[in-house]
JSON list of C-alpha atoms and ligand atoms in Angstrom, two decimals:
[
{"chain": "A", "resi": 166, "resn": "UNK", "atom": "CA", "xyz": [85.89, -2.65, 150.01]},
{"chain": "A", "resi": 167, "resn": "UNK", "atom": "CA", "xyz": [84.02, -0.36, 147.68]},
{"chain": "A", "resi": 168, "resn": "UNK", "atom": "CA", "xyz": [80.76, -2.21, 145.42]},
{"chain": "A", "resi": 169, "resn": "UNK", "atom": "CA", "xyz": [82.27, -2.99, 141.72]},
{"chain": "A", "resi": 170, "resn": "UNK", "atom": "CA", "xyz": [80.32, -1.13, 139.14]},
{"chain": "A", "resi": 171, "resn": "UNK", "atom": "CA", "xyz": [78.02, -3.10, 137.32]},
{"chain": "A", "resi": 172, "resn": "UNK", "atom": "CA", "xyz": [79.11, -4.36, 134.22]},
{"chain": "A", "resi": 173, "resn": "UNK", "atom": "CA", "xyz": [77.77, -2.60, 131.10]},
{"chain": "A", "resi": 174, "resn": "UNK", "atom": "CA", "xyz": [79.10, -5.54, 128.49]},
{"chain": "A", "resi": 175, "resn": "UNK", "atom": "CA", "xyz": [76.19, -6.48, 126.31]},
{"chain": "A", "resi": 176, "resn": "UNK", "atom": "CA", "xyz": [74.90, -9.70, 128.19]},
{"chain": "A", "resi": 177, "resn": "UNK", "atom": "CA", "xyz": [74.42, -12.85, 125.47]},
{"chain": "A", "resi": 178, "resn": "UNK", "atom": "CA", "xyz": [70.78, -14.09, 125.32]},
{"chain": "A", "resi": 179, "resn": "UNK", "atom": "CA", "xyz": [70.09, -16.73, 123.10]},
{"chain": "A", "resi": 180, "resn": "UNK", "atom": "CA", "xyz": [67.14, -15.96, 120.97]},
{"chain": "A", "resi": 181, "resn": "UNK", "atom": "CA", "xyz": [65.89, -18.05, 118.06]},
{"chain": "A", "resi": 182, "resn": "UNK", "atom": "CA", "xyz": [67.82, -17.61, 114.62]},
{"chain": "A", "resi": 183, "resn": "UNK", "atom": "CA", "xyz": [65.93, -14.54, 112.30]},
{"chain": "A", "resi": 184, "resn": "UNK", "atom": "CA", "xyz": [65.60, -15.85, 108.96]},
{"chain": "A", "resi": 185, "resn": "UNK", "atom": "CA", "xyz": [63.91, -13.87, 106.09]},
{"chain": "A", "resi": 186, "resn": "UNK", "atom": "CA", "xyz": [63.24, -15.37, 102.96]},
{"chain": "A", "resi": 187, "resn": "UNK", "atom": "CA", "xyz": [63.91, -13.10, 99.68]},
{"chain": "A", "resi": 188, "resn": "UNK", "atom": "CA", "xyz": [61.71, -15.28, 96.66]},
{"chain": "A", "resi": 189, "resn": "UNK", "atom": "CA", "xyz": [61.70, -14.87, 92.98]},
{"chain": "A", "resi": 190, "resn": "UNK", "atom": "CA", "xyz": [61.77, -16.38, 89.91]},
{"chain": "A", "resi": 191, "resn": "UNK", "atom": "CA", "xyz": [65.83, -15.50, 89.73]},
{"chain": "A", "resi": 192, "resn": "UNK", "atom": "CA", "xyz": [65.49, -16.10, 85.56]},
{"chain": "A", "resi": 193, "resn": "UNK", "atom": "CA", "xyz": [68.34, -15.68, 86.33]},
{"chain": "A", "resi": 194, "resn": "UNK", "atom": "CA", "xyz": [69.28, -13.26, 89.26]},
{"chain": "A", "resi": 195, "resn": "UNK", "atom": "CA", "xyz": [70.59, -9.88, 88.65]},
{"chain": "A", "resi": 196, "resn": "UNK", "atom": "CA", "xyz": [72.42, -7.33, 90.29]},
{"chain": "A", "resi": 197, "resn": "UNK", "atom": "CA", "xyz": [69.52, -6.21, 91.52]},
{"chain": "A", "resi": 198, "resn": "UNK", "atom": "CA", "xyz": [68.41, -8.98, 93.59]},
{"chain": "A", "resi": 199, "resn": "UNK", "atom": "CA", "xyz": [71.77, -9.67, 94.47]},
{"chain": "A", "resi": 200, "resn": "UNK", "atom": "CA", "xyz": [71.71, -6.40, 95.82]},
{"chain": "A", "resi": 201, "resn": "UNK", "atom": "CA", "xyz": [68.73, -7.03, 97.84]},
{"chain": "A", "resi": 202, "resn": "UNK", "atom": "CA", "xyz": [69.57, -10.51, 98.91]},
{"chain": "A", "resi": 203, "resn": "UNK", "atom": "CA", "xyz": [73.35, -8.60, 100.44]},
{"chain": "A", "resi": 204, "resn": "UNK", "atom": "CA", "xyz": [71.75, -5.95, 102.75]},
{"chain": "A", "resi": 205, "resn": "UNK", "atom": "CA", "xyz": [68.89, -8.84, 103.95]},
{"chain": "A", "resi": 206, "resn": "UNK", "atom": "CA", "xyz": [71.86, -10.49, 104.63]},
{"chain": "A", "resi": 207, "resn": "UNK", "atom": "CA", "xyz": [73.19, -8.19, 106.92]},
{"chain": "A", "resi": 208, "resn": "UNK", "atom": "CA", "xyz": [69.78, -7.68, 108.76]},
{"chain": "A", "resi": 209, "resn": "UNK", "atom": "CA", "xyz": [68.82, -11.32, 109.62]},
{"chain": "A", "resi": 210, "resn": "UNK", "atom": "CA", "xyz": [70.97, -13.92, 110.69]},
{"chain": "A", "resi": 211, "resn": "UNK", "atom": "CA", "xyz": [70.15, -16.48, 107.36]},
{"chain": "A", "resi": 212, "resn": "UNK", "atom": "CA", "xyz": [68.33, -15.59, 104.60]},
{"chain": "A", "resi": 213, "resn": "UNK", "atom": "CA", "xyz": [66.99, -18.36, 102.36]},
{"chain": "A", "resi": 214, "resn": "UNK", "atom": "CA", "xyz": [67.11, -16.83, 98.41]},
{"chain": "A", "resi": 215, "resn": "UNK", "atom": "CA", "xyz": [63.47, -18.85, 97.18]},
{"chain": "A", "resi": 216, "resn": "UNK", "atom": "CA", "xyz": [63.22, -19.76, 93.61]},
{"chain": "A", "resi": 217, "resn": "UNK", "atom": "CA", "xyz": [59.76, -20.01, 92.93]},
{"chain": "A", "resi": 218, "resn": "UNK", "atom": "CA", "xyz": [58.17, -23.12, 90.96]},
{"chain": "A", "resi": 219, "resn": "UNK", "atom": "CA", "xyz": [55.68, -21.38, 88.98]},
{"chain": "A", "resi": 220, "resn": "UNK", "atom": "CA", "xyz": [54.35, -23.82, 86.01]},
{"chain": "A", "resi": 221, "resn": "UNK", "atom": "CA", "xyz": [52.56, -21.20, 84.07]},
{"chain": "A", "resi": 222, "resn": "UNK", "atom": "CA", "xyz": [55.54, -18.80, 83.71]},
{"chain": "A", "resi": 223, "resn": "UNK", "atom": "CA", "xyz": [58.16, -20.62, 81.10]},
{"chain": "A", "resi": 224, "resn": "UNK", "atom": "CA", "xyz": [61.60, -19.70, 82.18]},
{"chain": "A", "resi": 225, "resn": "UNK", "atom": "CA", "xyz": [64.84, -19.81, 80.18]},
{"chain": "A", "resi": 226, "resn": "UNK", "atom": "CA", "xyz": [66.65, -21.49, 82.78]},
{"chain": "A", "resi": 227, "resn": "UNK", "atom": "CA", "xyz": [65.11, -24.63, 84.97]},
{"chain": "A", "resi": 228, "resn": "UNK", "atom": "CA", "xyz": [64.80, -24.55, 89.20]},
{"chain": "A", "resi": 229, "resn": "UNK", "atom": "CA", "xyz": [68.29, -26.25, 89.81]},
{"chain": "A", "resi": 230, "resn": "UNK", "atom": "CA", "xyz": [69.89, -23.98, 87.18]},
{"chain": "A", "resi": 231, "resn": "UNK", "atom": "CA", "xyz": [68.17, -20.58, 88.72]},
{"chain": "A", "resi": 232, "resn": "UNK", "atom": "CA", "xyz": [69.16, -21.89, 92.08]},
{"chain": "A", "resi": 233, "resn": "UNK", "atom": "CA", "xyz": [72.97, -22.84, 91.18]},
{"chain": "A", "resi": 234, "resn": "UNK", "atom": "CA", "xyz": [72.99, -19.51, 89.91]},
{"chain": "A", "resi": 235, "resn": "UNK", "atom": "CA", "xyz": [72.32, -17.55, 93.16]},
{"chain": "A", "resi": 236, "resn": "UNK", "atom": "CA", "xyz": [73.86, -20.47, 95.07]},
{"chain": "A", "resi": 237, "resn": "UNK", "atom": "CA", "xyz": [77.68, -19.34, 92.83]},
{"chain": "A", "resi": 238, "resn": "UNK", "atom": "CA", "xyz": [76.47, -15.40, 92.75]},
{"chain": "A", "resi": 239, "resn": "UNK", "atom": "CA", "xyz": [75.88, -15.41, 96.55]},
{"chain": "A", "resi": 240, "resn": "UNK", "atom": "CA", "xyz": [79.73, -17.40, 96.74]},
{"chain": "A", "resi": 241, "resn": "UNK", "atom": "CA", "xyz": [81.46, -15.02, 94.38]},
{"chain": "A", "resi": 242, "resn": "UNK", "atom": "CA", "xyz": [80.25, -12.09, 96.36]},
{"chain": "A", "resi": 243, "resn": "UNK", "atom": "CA", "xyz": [81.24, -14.00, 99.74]},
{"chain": "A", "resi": 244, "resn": "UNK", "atom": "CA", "xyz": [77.70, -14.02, 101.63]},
{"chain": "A", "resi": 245, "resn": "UNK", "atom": "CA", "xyz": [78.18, -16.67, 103.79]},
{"chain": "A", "resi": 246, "resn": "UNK", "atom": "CA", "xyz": [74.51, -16.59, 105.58]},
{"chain": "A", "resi": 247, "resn": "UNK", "atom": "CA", "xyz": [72.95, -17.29, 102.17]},
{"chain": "A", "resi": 248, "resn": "UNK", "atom": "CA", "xyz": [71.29, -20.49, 100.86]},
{"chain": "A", "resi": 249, "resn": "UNK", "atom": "CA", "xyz": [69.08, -21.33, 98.40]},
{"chain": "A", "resi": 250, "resn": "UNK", "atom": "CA", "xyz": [65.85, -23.17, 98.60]},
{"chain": "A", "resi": 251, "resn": "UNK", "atom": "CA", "xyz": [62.73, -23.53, 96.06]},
{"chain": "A", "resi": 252, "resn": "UNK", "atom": "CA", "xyz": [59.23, -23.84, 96.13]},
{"chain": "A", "resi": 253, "resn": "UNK", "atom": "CA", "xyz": [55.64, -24.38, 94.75]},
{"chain": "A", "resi": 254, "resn": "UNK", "atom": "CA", "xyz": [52.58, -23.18, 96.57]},
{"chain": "A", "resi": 255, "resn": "UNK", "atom": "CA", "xyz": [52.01, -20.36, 98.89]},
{"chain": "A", "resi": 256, "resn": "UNK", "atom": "CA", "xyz": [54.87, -18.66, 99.90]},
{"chain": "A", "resi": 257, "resn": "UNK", "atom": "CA", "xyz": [53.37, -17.93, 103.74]},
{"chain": "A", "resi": 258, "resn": "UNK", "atom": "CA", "xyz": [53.10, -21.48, 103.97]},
{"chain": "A", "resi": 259, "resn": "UNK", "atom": "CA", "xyz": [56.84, -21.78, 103.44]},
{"chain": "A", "resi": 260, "resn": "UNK", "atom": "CA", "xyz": [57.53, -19.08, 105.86]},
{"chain": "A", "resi": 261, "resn": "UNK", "atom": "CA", "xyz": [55.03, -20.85, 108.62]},
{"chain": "A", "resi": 262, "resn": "UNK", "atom": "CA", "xyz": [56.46, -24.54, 108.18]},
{"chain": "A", "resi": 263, "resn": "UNK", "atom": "CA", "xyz": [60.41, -22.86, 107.69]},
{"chain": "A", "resi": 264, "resn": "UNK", "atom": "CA", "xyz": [60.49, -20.28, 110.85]},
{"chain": "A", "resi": 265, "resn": "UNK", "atom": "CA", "xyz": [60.80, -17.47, 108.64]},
{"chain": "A", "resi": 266, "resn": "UNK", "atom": "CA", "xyz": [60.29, -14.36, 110.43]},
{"chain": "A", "resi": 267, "resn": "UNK", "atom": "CA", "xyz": [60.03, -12.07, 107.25]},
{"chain": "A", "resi": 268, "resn": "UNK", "atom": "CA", "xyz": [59.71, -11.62, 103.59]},
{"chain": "A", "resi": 269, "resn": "UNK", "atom": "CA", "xyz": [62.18, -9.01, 102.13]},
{"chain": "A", "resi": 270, "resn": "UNK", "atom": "CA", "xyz": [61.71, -7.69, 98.85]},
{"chain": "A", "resi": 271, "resn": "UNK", "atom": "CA", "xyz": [62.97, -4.73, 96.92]},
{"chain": "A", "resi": 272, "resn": "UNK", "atom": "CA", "xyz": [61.01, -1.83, 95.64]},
{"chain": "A", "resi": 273, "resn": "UNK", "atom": "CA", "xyz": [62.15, -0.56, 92.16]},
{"chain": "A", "resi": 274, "resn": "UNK", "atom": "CA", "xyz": [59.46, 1.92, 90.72]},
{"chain": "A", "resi": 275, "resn": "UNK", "atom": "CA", "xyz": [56.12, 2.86, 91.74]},
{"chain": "A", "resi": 276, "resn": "UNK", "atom": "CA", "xyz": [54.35, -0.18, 89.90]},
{"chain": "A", "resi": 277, "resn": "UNK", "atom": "CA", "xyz": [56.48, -2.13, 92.15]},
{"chain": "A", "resi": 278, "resn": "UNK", "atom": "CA", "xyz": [54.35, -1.18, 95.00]},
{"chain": "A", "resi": 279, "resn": "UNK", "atom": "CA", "xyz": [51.40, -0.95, 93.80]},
{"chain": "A", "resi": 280, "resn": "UNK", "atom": "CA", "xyz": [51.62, -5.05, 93.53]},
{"chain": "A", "resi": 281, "resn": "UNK", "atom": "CA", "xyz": [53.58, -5.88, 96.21]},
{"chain": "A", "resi": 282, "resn": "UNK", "atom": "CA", "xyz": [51.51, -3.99, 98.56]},
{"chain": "A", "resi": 283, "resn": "UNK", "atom": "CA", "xyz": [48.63, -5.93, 97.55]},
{"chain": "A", "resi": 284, "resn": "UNK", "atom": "CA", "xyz": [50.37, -9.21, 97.80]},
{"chain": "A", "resi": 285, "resn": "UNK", "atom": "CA", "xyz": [51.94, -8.38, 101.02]},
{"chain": "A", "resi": 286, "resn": "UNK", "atom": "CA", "xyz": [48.78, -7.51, 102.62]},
{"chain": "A", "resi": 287, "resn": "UNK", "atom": "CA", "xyz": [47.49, -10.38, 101.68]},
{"chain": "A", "resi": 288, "resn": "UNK", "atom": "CA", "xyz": [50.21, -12.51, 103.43]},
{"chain": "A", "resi": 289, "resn": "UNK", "atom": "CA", "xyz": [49.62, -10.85, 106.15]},
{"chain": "A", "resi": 290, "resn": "UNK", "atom": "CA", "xyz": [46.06, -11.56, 106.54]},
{"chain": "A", "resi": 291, "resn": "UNK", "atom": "CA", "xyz": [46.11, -14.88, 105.86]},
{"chain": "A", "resi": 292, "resn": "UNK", "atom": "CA", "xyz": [49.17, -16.42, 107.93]},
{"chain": "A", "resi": 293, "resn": "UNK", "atom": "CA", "xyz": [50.42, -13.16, 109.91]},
{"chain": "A", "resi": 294, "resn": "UNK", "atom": "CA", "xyz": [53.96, -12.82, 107.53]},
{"chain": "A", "resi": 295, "resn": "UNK", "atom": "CA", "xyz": [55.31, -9.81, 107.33]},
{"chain": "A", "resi": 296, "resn": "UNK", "atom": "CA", "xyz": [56.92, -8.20, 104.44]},
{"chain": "A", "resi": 297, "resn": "UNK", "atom": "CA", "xyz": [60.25, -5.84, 104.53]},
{"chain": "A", "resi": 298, "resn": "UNK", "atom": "CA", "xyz": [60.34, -3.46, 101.75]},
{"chain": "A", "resi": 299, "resn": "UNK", "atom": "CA", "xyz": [64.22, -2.21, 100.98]},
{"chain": "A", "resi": 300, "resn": "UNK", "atom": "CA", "xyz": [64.15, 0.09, 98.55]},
{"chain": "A", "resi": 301, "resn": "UNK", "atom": "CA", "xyz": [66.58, -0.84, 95.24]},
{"chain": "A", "resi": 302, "resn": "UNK", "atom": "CA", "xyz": [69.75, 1.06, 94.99]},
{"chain": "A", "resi": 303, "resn": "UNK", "atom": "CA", "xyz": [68.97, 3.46, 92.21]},
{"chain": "A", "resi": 304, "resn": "UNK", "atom": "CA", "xyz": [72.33, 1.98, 90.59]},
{"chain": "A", "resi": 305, "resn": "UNK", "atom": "CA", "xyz": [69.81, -1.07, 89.82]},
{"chain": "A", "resi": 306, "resn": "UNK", "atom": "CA", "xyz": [66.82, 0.17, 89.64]},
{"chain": "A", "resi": 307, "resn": "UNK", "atom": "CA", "xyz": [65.57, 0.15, 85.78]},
{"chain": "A", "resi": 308, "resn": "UNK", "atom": "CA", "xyz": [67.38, -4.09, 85.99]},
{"chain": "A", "resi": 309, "resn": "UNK", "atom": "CA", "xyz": [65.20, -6.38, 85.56]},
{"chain": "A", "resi": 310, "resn": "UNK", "atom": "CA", "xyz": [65.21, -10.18, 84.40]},
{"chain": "A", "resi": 311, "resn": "UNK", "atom": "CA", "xyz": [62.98, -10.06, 81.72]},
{"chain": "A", "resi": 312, "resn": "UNK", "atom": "CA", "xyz": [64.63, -7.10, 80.67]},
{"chain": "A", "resi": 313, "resn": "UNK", "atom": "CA", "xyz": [67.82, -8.19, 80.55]},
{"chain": "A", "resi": 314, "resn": "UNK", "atom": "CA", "xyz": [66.98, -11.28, 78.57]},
{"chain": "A", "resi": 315, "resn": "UNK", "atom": "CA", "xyz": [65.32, -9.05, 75.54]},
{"chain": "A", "resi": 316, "resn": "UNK", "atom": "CA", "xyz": [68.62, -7.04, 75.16]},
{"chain": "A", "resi": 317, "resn": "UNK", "atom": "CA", "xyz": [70.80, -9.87, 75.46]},
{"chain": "A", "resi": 318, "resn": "UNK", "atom": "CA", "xyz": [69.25, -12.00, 73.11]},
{"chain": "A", "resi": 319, "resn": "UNK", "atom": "CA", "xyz": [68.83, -8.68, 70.90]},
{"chain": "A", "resi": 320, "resn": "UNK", "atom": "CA", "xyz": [73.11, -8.42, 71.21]},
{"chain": "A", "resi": 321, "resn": "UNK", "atom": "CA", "xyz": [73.12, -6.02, 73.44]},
{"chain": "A", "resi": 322, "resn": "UNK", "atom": "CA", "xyz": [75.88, -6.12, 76.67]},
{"chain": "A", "resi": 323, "resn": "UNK", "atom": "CA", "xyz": [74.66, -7.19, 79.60]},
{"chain": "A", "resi": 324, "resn": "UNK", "atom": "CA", "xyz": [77.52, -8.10, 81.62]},
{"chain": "A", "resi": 325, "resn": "UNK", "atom": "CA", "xyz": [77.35, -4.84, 84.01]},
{"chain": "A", "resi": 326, "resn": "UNK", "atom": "CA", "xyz": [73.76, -6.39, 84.94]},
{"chain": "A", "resi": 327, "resn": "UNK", "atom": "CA", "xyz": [74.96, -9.56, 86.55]},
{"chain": "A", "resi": 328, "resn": "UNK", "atom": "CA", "xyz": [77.69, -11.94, 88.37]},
{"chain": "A", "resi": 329, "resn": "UNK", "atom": "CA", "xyz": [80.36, -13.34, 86.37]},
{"chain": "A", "resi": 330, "resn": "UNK", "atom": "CA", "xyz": [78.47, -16.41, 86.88]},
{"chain": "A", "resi": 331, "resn": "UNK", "atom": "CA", "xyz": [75.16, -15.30, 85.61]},
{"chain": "A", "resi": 332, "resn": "UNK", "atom": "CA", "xyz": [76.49, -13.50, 82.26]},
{"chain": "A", "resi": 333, "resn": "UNK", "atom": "CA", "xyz": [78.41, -16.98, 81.50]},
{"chain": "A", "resi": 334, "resn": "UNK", "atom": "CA", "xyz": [75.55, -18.34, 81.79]},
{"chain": "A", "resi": 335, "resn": "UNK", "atom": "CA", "xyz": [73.16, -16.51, 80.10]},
{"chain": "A", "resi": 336, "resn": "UNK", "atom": "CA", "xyz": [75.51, -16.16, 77.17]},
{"chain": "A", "resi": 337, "resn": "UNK", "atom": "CA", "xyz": [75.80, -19.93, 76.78]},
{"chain": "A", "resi": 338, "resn": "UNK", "atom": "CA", "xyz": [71.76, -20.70, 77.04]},
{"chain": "A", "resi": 339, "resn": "UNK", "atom": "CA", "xyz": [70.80, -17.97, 74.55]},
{"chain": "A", "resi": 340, "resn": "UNK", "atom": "CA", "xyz": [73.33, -19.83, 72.46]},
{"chain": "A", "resi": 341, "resn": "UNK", "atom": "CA", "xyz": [72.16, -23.27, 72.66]},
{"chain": "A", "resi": 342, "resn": "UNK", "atom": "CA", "xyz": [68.48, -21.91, 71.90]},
{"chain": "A", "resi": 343, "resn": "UNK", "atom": "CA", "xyz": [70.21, -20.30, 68.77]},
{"chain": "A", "resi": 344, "resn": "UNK", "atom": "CA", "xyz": [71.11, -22.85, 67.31]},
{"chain": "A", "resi": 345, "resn": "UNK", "atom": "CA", "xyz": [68.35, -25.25, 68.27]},
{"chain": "B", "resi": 1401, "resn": "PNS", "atom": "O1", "xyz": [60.58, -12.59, 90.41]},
{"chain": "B", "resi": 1401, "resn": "PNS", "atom": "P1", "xyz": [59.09, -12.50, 90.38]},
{"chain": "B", "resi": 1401, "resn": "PNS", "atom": "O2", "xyz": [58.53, -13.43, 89.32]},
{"chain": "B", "resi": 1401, "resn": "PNS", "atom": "O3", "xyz": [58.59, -11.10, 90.22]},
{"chain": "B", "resi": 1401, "resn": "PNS", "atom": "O4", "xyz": [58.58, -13.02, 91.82]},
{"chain": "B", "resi": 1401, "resn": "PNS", "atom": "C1", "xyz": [57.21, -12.98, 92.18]},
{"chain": "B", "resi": 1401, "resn": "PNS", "atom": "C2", "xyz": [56.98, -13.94, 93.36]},
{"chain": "B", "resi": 1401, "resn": "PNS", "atom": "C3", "xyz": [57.39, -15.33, 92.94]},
{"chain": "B", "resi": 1401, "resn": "PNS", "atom": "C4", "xyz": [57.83, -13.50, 94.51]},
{"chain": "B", "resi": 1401, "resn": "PNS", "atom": "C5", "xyz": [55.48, -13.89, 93.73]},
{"chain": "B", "resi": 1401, "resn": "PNS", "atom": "O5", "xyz": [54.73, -14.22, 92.61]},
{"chain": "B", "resi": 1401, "resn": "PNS", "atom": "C6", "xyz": [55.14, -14.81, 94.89]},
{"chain": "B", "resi": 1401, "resn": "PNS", "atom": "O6", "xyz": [55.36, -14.46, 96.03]},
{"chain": "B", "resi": 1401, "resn": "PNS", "atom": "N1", "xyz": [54.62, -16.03, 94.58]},
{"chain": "B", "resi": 1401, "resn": "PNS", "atom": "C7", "xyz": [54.35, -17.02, 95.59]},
{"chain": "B", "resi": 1401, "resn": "PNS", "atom": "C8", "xyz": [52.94, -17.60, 95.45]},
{"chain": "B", "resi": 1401, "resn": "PNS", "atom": "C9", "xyz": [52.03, -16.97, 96.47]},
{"chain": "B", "resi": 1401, "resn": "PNS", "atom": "O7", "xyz": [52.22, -17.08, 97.66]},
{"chain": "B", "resi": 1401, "resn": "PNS", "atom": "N2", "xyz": [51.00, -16.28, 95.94]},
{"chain": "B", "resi": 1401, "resn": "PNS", "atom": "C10", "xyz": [50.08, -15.54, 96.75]},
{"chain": "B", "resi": 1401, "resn": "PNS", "atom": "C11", "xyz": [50.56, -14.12, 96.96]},
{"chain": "B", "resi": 1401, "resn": "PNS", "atom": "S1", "xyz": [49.51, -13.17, 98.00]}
]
């Protein structure tokens, strides 16, 4: 009887889960983290979207808000391997005491790097974390949440900027601080 060929199926090794974290301040997410948060998505096996607690920034909406936000956003655009999380502190300490493998984080424009290179360095040094730059879609590149907060409150449209759930949102908080 003549040998069977080996088999060339890809044999199944279990390997611990890769889990990146993608933090931010979310206030509140935009396309472009959303866009982000989607291809990390498809790279690790969970990826934890990290609302920062950050008591010297003042946000417009609070943690649980920011969070339900990406937690509906990341629904509506069916990523299943998404869930949120927050934190206070140093985000390598998150990664150490979480098993996260990596930080991703997008690159817009040049001033981008220049301060995420610095930061990312440092993580790296101090707890071994390493950070994965994706660069933005260009689509998204000029989005950001600050930005989109000035023009909104100024009446301009910012529904091509963000989820369904985001605008709605947005729309109804700039409201309520109206007519506070
Ligand atoms: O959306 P943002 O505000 O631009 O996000 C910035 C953020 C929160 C990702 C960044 O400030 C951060 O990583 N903060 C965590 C605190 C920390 O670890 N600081 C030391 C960095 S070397």
């Amino acid at each position: 009887m003549s040998a069977q060929p080996e088999s060339s199926a890809p044999q199944s090794i279990s390997r611990p889960i890769r889990r990146a974290v993608c933090p931010g301040s979310f206030d509140p997410l935009h396309n472009g983290h959303l866009d982000i948060i989607a291809r990390a998505a498809q790279i690790f096996d969970e990826v934890i979207a990290l609302s920062l607690v950050n008591p010297s920034k003042k946000t417009l909406f609070t943690l649980e808000e920011r969070q339900q936000l990406v937690l509906e956003t990341a629904a509506e655009a069916g990523l299943d391997n998404v869930r949120v999380d927050s934190m206070s502190g140093l985000l390598v300490d998150y990664c150490t005491q979480n098993n996260v493998s990596a930080i991703v984080k997008g690159l817009r424009v040049a001033t981008d790097f220049d301060y995420e290179i610095q930061m990312s360095q440092m993580n790296h040094k101090i707890a071994g974390v390493e950070t994965l730059f994706l660069t933005t879609n260009p689509e998204h590149s000029y989005i950001s949440s600050s930005l989109v907060k000035e023009v909104a409150t100024n009446g301009g449209d910012v529904r091509s900027f963000l989820s369904r759930a985001a605008y709605d949102a947005l729309m109804k908080r700039l409201a309520e601080n109206a007519d506070a």
